[in-house]
Short mmCIF file of N, CA, C and O in Angstrom, two decimals:
data_model
loop_
_atom_site.label_atom_id
_atom_site.label_comp_id
_atom_site.label_asym_id
_atom_site.label_seq_id
_atom_site.Cartn_x
_atom_site.Cartn_y
_atom_site.Cartn_z
N MET A 1 8.38 -8.25 -4.88
CA MET A 1 7.33 -7.99 -3.61
C MET A 1 6.29 -7.43 -4.54
O MET A 1 6.06 -6.48 -5.07
N GLU A 2 5.07 -7.74 -4.19
CA GLU A 2 3.65 -7.05 -4.53
C GLU A 2 2.84 -6.66 -3.38
O GLU A 2 3.13 -7.13 -2.00
N TRP A 3 2.46 -5.68 -3.55
CA TRP A 3 1.46 -4.90 -2.37
C TRP A 3 -0.08 -4.85 -3.28
O TRP A 3 0.09 -4.65 -4.36
N GLN A 4 -1.15 -4.81 -2.27
CA GLN A 4 -2.28 -4.17 -2.45
C GLN A 4 -3.03 -3.97 -1.07
O GLN A 4 -2.65 -4.20 -0.46
N GLU A 5 -4.00 -2.88 -1.84
CA GLU A 5 -4.73 -2.38 -0.53
C GLU A 5 -5.93 -3.29 -0.45
O GLU A 5 -6.69 -3.42 -1.62
N LEU A 6 -6.46 -3.75 0.50
CA LEU A 6 -7.44 -4.74 0.59
C LEU A 6 -8.08 -4.37 2.08
O LEU A 6 -7.47 -4.98 2.90
N ASN A 7 -9.60 -4.42 2.22
CA ASN A 7 -10.18 -3.94 3.36
C ASN A 7 -9.59 -3.30 4.77
O ASN A 7 -9.87 -3.38 5.69
N GLY A 8 -8.97 -2.27 3.92
CA GLY A 8 -8.58 -1.17 5.06
C GLY A 8 -7.31 -1.68 5.26
O GLY A 8 -6.43 -0.80 6.34
N TYR A 9 -6.69 -2.53 4.76
CA TYR A 9 -4.99 -2.58 5.37
C TYR A 9 -4.21 -2.86 4.28
O TYR A 9 -4.63 -2.72 3.29
N VAL A 10 -2.97 -2.66 3.70
CA VAL A 10 -2.00 -2.70 2.95
C VAL A 10 -1.57 -4.28 3.19
O VAL A 10 -0.73 -4.12 4.61
N TRP A 11 -1.56 -5.08 2.11
CA TRP A 11 -0.87 -6.25 2.10
C TRP A 11 0.24 -6.73 1.37
O TRP A 11 0.40 -6.16 0.43
N LEU A 12 1.32 -6.91 2.03
CA LEU A 12 2.75 -6.98 1.17
C LEU A 12 2.87 -8.57 0.91
O LEU A 12 2.67 -9.30 2.18
N GLN A 13 3.43 -8.78 0.17
CA GLN A 13 3.79 -10.00 -0.21
C GLN A 13 5.16 -10.12 -0.89
O GLN A 13 5.22 -10.02 -2.22
N PRO A 14 6.39 -10.46 0.13
CA PRO A 14 7.29 -10.67 -0.23
C PRO A 14 7.81 -11.56 -0.99
O PRO A 14 7.37 -12.68 -1.26
N GLN A 15 8.79 -11.54 -2.05
CA GLN A 15 9.29 -12.45 -2.72
C GLN A 15 9.80 -14.23 -2.12
O GLN A 15 10.05 -13.68 -0.77
N THR A 16 9.70 -15.15 -2.52
CA THR A 16 10.16 -16.27 -1.85
C THR A 16 11.45 -16.13 -1.36
O THR A 16 11.88 -16.64 -0.27
N CYS A 17 12.36 -15.50 -1.76
CA CYS A 17 13.89 -15.53 -1.30
C CYS A 17 14.22 -13.96 -0.97
O CYS A 17 14.32 -13.17 -1.75
N LEU A 18 14.42 -13.93 0.02
CA LEU A 18 14.57 -12.22 0.66
C LEU A 18 16.28 -12.58 1.07
O LEU A 18 16.73 -12.85 2.36
N ASP A 19 17.24 -12.56 -0.26
CA ASP A 19 18.56 -12.33 0.00
C ASP A 19 18.78 -10.63 -0.58
O ASP A 19 17.76 -9.87 -0.14
N SER A 20 19.93 -10.56 -1.16
CA SER A 20 20.32 -8.99 -1.60
C SER A 20 19.41 -8.57 -2.58
O SER A 20 18.92 -7.37 -2.66
N HIS A 21 19.12 -9.42 -3.68
CA HIS A 21 18.19 -8.94 -4.77
C HIS A 21 16.40 -8.83 -4.21
O HIS A 21 15.88 -7.75 -4.56
N GLY A 22 16.09 -9.96 -3.41
CA GLY A 22 14.46 -9.54 -3.06
C GLY A 22 14.37 -8.64 -1.85
O GLY A 22 13.52 -7.86 -1.90
N GLY A 23 15.57 -8.00 -1.13
CA GLY A 23 15.49 -7.28 -0.24
C GLY A 23 15.52 -6.07 -0.94
O GLY A 23 14.90 -4.93 -0.67
N LEU A 24 16.46 -5.68 -2.16
CA LEU A 24 16.24 -4.69 -3.00
C LEU A 24 14.72 -4.64 -3.28
O LEU A 24 14.46 -3.23 -3.32
N ILE A 25 14.47 -5.60 -3.82
CA ILE A 25 13.09 -5.08 -4.59
C ILE A 25 11.87 -4.82 -3.48
O ILE A 25 11.43 -3.71 -3.94
N LEU A 26 11.97 -5.48 -1.90
CA LEU A 26 11.29 -4.98 -1.22
C LEU A 26 11.06 -3.31 -0.79
O LEU A 26 10.74 -2.62 -0.70
N LYS A 27 12.62 -2.98 -0.89
CA LYS A 27 12.81 -1.59 -0.30
C LYS A 27 12.52 -0.48 -1.49
O LYS A 27 11.58 0.41 -1.34
N GLU A 28 12.62 -0.90 -2.67
CA GLU A 28 11.92 -0.06 -3.77
C GLU A 28 10.73 -0.15 -3.79
O GLU A 28 10.05 1.04 -4.07
N GLN A 29 9.90 -0.85 -3.51
CA GLN A 29 8.27 -1.27 -3.41
C GLN A 29 7.89 -0.39 -2.35
O GLN A 29 6.61 -0.04 -2.81
N LEU A 30 8.75 -0.18 -1.85
CA LEU A 30 8.06 0.35 -0.56
C LEU A 30 7.83 1.97 -0.83
O LEU A 30 6.49 2.66 -0.48
N ALA A 31 8.69 2.46 -1.45
CA ALA A 31 8.23 4.34 -2.05
C ALA A 31 7.00 3.92 -2.83
O ALA A 31 6.42 5.38 -3.00
N HIS A 32 6.32 3.05 -3.52
CA HIS A 32 5.44 2.99 -4.23
C HIS A 32 3.82 2.67 -3.48
O HIS A 32 2.66 2.89 -3.83
N ILE A 33 3.94 2.77 -2.08
CA ILE A 33 3.24 2.24 -1.46
C ILE A 33 2.41 3.54 -0.76
O ILE A 33 2.97 4.69 -0.45
N PRO A 34 1.04 3.81 -1.16
CA PRO A 34 0.72 5.29 -0.78
C PRO A 34 0.51 5.45 0.79
O PRO A 34 0.13 4.47 1.45
N ILE A 35 0.95 6.64 1.37
CA ILE A 35 1.13 6.62 2.76
C ILE A 35 -0.36 7.15 3.52
O ILE A 35 -0.79 8.32 3.02
N GLU A 36 -0.79 6.68 4.23
CA GLU A 36 -1.89 7.08 4.70
C GLU A 36 -1.59 6.62 6.63
O GLU A 36 -1.53 5.68 7.17
N PRO A 37 -1.36 7.60 7.15
CA PRO A 37 -1.27 7.50 8.75
C PRO A 37 -2.12 6.68 9.35
O PRO A 37 -3.28 6.44 9.15
N GLN A 38 -1.85 6.08 10.61
CA GLN A 38 -2.98 4.96 11.49
C GLN A 38 -3.09 3.85 10.27
O GLN A 38 -4.09 3.22 10.62
N LYS A 39 -2.77 3.77 9.01
CA LYS A 39 -3.02 2.40 8.26
C LYS A 39 -2.26 1.00 8.96
O LYS A 39 -0.86 1.22 9.38
N VAL A 40 -2.74 -0.18 8.90
CA VAL A 40 -1.83 -1.06 9.32
C VAL A 40 -1.20 -1.81 8.03
O VAL A 40 -2.10 -1.85 6.81
N TRP A 41 0.06 -1.90 7.88
CA TRP A 41 0.36 -3.20 6.97
C TRP A 41 0.57 -4.35 7.53
O TRP A 41 1.13 -4.40 8.60
N VAL A 42 0.32 -5.28 6.48
CA VAL A 42 0.53 -6.62 7.03
C VAL A 42 1.47 -7.37 5.64
O VAL A 42 1.35 -7.42 4.95
N MET A 43 2.74 -8.02 6.56
CA MET A 43 3.55 -8.62 5.47
C MET A 43 3.37 -10.03 5.74
O MET A 43 3.68 -10.44 6.91
N ASN A 44 2.64 -10.72 4.69
CA ASN A 44 2.95 -12.21 4.90
C ASN A 44 4.22 -12.61 4.15
O ASN A 44 4.57 -12.71 2.95
N MET A 45 4.65 -13.29 5.23
CA MET A 45 5.93 -14.15 5.30
C MET A 45 5.88 -15.93 4.90
O MET A 45 6.80 -16.31 4.94
N ALA A 46 4.84 -16.06 4.80
CA ALA A 46 4.43 -17.51 4.58
C ALA A 46 5.34 -17.95 3.42
O ALA A 46 5.73 -19.14 3.76
N SER A 47 5.14 -17.40 2.50
CA SER A 47 6.04 -17.89 1.38
C SER A 47 7.48 -17.64 1.15
O SER A 47 8.01 -18.00 0.57
N VAL A 48 8.24 -16.94 1.86
CA VAL A 48 9.26 -16.89 1.86
C VAL A 48 10.16 -17.99 2.68
O VAL A 48 10.14 -18.48 3.90
N ASP A 49 10.86 -18.46 1.69
CA ASP A 49 11.66 -20.06 2.24
C ASP A 49 13.32 -19.86 2.26
O ASP A 49 13.50 -20.47 2.91
N PHE A 50 13.45 -18.37 2.11
CA PHE A 50 15.22 -18.38 2.47
C PHE A 50 14.89 -16.83 2.93
O PHE A 50 14.36 -15.74 2.14
N MET A 51 16.11 -16.63 3.85
CA MET A 51 16.00 -14.99 4.30
C MET A 51 17.69 -14.59 4.56
O MET A 51 17.90 -15.45 5.72
N ASP A 52 18.12 -13.71 4.01
CA ASP A 52 19.99 -13.42 4.89
C ASP A 52 19.55 -12.51 5.19
O ASP A 52 18.71 -11.70 5.42
N SER A 53 20.86 -11.98 5.78
CA SER A 53 21.15 -10.99 6.66
C SER A 53 20.50 -9.71 5.82
O SER A 53 20.12 -8.39 6.15
N SER A 54 20.78 -9.50 4.38
CA SER A 54 19.94 -8.71 3.42
C SER A 54 18.88 -8.43 3.70
O SER A 54 18.21 -7.31 3.31
N GLY A 55 18.04 -9.65 3.37
CA GLY A 55 16.58 -9.74 3.42
C GLY A 55 16.21 -9.27 4.94
O GLY A 55 15.25 -8.44 5.01
N LEU A 56 16.77 -9.62 5.66
CA LEU A 56 16.57 -9.44 7.46
C LEU A 56 16.63 -7.73 7.17
O LEU A 56 15.59 -7.18 7.72
N GLY A 57 17.82 -7.24 7.09
CA GLY A 57 17.67 -5.52 6.57
C GLY A 57 16.31 -5.07 6.07
O GLY A 57 16.30 -3.59 6.51
N ALA A 58 16.28 -5.53 4.81
CA ALA A 58 15.46 -5.13 4.43
C ALA A 58 13.56 -5.20 5.00
O ALA A 58 13.34 -3.83 5.10
N VAL A 59 13.24 -5.74 5.69
CA VAL A 59 12.43 -6.26 6.81
C VAL A 59 12.69 -5.02 7.58
O VAL A 59 11.73 -4.36 7.67
N VAL A 60 13.54 -4.99 8.21
CA VAL A 60 13.68 -3.77 9.14
C VAL A 60 13.69 -2.70 8.67
O VAL A 60 13.25 -1.77 9.53
N THR A 61 14.22 -2.59 7.54
CA THR A 61 13.81 -1.20 6.89
C THR A 61 12.13 -0.58 6.50
O THR A 61 11.87 0.20 7.02
N ALA A 62 11.78 -1.63 6.13
CA ALA A 62 10.31 -1.68 6.07
C ALA A 62 9.20 -1.17 7.08
O ALA A 62 8.82 -0.58 7.32
N VAL A 63 10.08 -1.98 8.27
CA VAL A 63 9.25 -1.64 9.44
C VAL A 63 9.60 0.05 10.12
O VAL A 63 8.59 0.32 10.58
N LYS A 64 10.88 0.08 10.01
CA LYS A 64 11.05 1.56 10.53
C LYS A 64 10.34 2.70 9.42
O LYS A 64 9.86 3.69 9.56
N PHE A 65 10.29 1.89 8.25
CA PHE A 65 9.75 3.09 7.26
C PHE A 65 8.40 3.09 7.48
O PHE A 65 7.76 4.56 7.34
N ALA A 66 7.76 2.00 7.94
CA ALA A 66 6.15 2.13 7.95
C ALA A 66 6.32 3.25 9.16
O ALA A 66 4.97 4.20 9.45
N GLN A 67 6.87 2.81 10.29
CA GLN A 67 6.72 3.61 11.44
C GLN A 67 6.70 5.04 11.61
O GLN A 67 6.27 5.97 11.89
N SER A 68 7.94 5.53 10.74
CA SER A 68 8.07 6.73 10.14
C SER A 68 7.11 7.65 9.73
O SER A 68 6.78 9.01 9.53
N LYS A 69 6.13 6.80 8.87
CA LYS A 69 4.94 7.44 8.18
C LYS A 69 4.05 7.58 8.95
O LYS A 69 2.78 7.61 8.56
N GLY A 70 3.65 7.01 10.23
CA GLY A 70 2.83 7.14 10.92
C GLY A 70 1.81 5.48 10.75
O GLY A 70 0.65 5.60 11.77
N CYS A 71 2.22 4.54 10.21
CA CYS A 71 1.91 3.40 10.09
C CYS A 71 2.25 2.33 11.02
O CYS A 71 3.19 2.64 11.61
N ARG A 72 1.63 1.22 10.90
CA ARG A 72 2.23 -0.11 11.76
C ARG A 72 2.44 -1.25 10.89
O ARG A 72 1.51 -1.87 9.89
N LEU A 73 3.73 -1.87 10.58
CA LEU A 73 3.95 -2.89 9.92
C LEU A 73 3.67 -4.41 10.83
O LEU A 73 4.40 -4.44 12.12
N VAL A 74 3.09 -5.66 10.32
CA VAL A 74 2.96 -6.53 11.38
C VAL A 74 3.29 -7.57 10.51
O VAL A 74 2.97 -7.80 9.47
N MET A 75 4.39 -8.79 10.97
CA MET A 75 4.46 -9.92 10.39
C MET A 75 3.38 -10.87 10.41
O MET A 75 2.71 -11.29 11.66
N CYS A 76 2.82 -11.68 9.26
CA CYS A 76 1.94 -12.54 9.59
C CYS A 76 2.67 -13.67 8.62
O CYS A 76 3.12 -13.65 7.74
N ARG A 77 2.00 -14.63 9.56
CA ARG A 77 2.18 -16.34 9.31
C ARG A 77 4.09 -16.54 8.61
O ARG A 77 4.30 -16.96 7.47
N PRO A 78 4.98 -16.22 9.60
CA PRO A 78 6.19 -16.37 9.22
C PRO A 78 6.30 -18.04 8.87
O PRO A 78 5.80 -18.65 9.90
N SER A 79 7.25 -18.58 7.87
CA SER A 79 7.60 -19.48 7.51
C SER A 79 8.49 -20.32 8.71
O SER A 79 9.14 -19.20 9.84
N ALA A 80 8.79 -21.65 8.74
CA ALA A 80 9.86 -21.79 9.84
C ALA A 80 10.81 -21.22 9.53
O ALA A 80 11.85 -21.02 10.72
N THR A 81 11.46 -21.42 8.44
CA THR A 81 12.83 -20.42 8.10
C THR A 81 12.99 -18.86 8.64
O THR A 81 13.88 -18.57 9.12
N VAL A 82 11.95 -18.29 8.28
CA VAL A 82 11.96 -16.83 8.95
C VAL A 82 11.51 -16.82 10.28
O VAL A 82 12.51 -15.91 10.84
N ARG A 83 10.88 -17.56 10.90
CA ARG A 83 10.70 -17.58 12.45
C ARG A 83 11.92 -17.81 13.04
O ARG A 83 12.41 -17.40 14.02
N LEU A 84 13.09 -19.17 12.52
CA LEU A 84 14.30 -18.97 12.90
C LEU A 84 14.93 -17.80 12.75
O LEU A 84 15.76 -17.65 13.65
N VAL A 85 15.07 -17.24 11.66
CA VAL A 85 16.02 -16.15 11.97
C VAL A 85 15.27 -15.06 12.90
O VAL A 85 16.49 -14.42 13.24
N PHE A 86 14.21 -14.85 12.98
CA PHE A 86 13.62 -13.95 13.91
C PHE A 86 14.16 -14.29 15.07
O PHE A 86 14.28 -13.65 16.05
N GLU A 87 14.18 -15.12 15.70
CA GLU A 87 14.31 -15.90 16.87
C GLU A 87 15.93 -15.69 17.06
O GLU A 87 16.53 -15.33 18.15
N ILE A 88 16.88 -16.24 16.44
CA ILE A 88 18.17 -16.53 16.39
C ILE A 88 18.99 -14.71 16.45
O ILE A 88 19.57 -14.45 16.97
N THR A 89 18.08 -13.98 15.74
CA THR A 89 18.42 -12.62 15.79
C THR A 89 17.26 -11.64 17.19
O THR A 89 18.00 -10.34 17.44
N GLN A 90 16.75 -12.28 17.73
CA GLN A 90 15.93 -11.62 18.59
C GLN A 90 14.95 -10.63 18.23
O GLN A 90 14.49 -9.90 19.15
N LEU A 91 14.65 -10.85 16.71
CA LEU A 91 13.69 -9.76 16.16
C LEU A 91 12.44 -10.06 16.69
O LEU A 91 11.32 -9.21 16.69
N ASP A 92 12.43 -11.41 16.71
CA ASP A 92 10.98 -12.02 17.32
C ASP A 92 10.36 -11.09 18.50
O ASP A 92 9.06 -11.09 18.69
N ARG A 93 11.00 -10.74 19.32
CA ARG A 93 11.10 -9.80 20.51
C ARG A 93 10.70 -8.42 19.94
O ARG A 93 9.91 -7.72 20.88
N VAL A 94 10.87 -8.36 18.93
CA VAL A 94 10.46 -6.49 18.40
C VAL A 94 9.38 -6.58 17.52
O VAL A 94 8.94 -5.49 17.53
N PHE A 95 9.65 -7.66 16.44
CA PHE A 95 8.21 -7.44 15.40
C PHE A 95 6.99 -7.81 15.98
O PHE A 95 7.14 -8.81 16.76
N GLU A 96 5.96 -7.17 16.00
CA GLU A 96 5.23 -7.96 15.78
C GLU A 96 4.54 -9.16 14.86
O GLU A 96 4.29 -8.60 13.68
N ILE A 97 4.58 -9.94 15.60
CA ILE A 97 4.13 -11.53 14.77
C ILE A 97 2.81 -12.00 15.29
O ILE A 97 2.58 -12.25 16.24
N ILE A 98 1.80 -12.34 13.92
CA ILE A 98 0.79 -13.06 13.94
C ILE A 98 0.83 -14.01 13.31
O ILE A 98 1.59 -14.21 12.30
N GLU A 99 -0.11 -15.27 13.96
CA GLU A 99 0.27 -16.35 13.20
C GLU A 99 -0.88 -16.70 12.01
O GLU A 99 -0.91 -17.87 11.27
N ASN A 100 -1.83 -15.92 12.10
CA ASN A 100 -3.02 -16.20 10.87
C ASN A 100 -3.68 -14.74 10.59
O ASN A 100 -3.48 -13.99 11.58
N ILE A 101 -4.43 -14.77 9.35
CA ILE A 101 -4.91 -13.67 8.85
C ILE A 101 -5.95 -13.21 9.89
O ILE A 101 -6.39 -11.71 10.25
N GLU A 102 -6.84 -14.08 10.64
CA GLU A 102 -8.05 -13.98 11.27
C GLU A 102 -7.43 -13.11 12.44
O GLU A 102 -8.21 -12.25 12.78
N GLU A 103 -6.35 -13.51 12.88
CA GLU A 103 -5.98 -12.69 13.99
C GLU A 103 -5.74 -11.02 13.90
O GLU A 103 -5.96 -10.32 14.52
N ILE A 104 -5.39 -10.55 12.56
CA ILE A 104 -5.14 -9.33 12.02
C ILE A 104 -6.51 -8.78 12.37
O ILE A 104 -6.44 -7.69 12.88
N LEU A 105 -7.41 -9.37 12.04
CA LEU A 105 -8.87 -8.82 11.93
C LEU A 105 -9.67 -8.12 13.26
O LEU A 105 -10.06 -7.70 13.80
N SER A 106 -9.05 -9.47 14.58
CA SER A 106 -9.44 -9.29 15.56
C SER A 106 -8.81 -8.38 16.58
O SER A 106 -9.20 -8.00 17.15
N ILE A 107 -7.85 -8.08 15.81
CA ILE A 107 -6.50 -6.80 16.69
C ILE A 107 -6.56 -5.92 16.17
O ILE A 107 -5.71 -5.07 16.84
N SER A 108 -7.35 -5.55 15.13
CA SER A 108 -6.87 -4.11 14.40
C SER A 108 -7.15 -2.92 15.40
O SER A 108 -6.56 -2.14 15.09
N GLY A 109 -8.02 -2.89 15.89
CA GLY A 109 -8.52 -1.73 16.58
C GLY A 109 -7.33 -1.92 17.83
O GLY A 109 -6.83 -0.66 18.16
N GLU A 110 -7.02 -2.48 18.31
CA GLU A 110 -5.78 -2.61 19.36
C GLU A 110 -4.45 -2.49 18.95
O GLU A 110 -3.52 -1.43 19.00
N LEU A 111 -3.92 -2.56 17.28
CA LEU A 111 -2.90 -1.87 16.59
C LEU A 111 -3.14 -0.75 16.24
O LEU A 111 -1.95 0.03 16.42
N LEU A 112 -3.84 -0.30 15.91
CA LEU A 112 -4.13 1.48 15.60
C LEU A 112 -4.00 1.92 16.96
O LEU A 112 -3.63 3.32 16.89
N SER A 113 -4.32 1.89 18.04
CA SER A 113 -4.61 2.39 19.30
C SER A 113 -3.13 2.58 19.84
O SER A 113 -2.67 3.37 20.64
N ALA A 114 -2.28 1.36 19.89
CA ALA A 114 -1.07 1.35 20.25
C ALA A 114 0.16 2.15 20.01
O ALA A 114 0.06 2.53 19.12
#
C-alpha cells in the first residue's frame, strides 16, 4: 500500500490484491501515517481487483484505527469486486463510500463536522 498527503487529505492506495499478504501490508503501513486529528483519509479502492476476508479485515482495521485517532476514513471509487464484497457483508451500510474524487472535495466540510 502506498499513501501520501495531498491537498490536506491523506490518500491511501492499497495493493490490487487485498488478501492476507496485501492486508498485512495495509495494516503495517497504517503505523507510518502521521496522525493529525480531524484529518480525512481517503482510500482509493479503484484498482483493488481482489479482496478476501483477510483484506476485508484489514480495511475494517484501517477504519477503526483512523477513528481511534480522531480521523475519518472514506472509501473512494470501489471496484465492482470490492463493492460486491461490501454489499455481501453489508459493510456498504457502515463504510463511507464515495464514487469519485470530486465528491470528497465537495463534502470535506461535512465529513469533518460529522
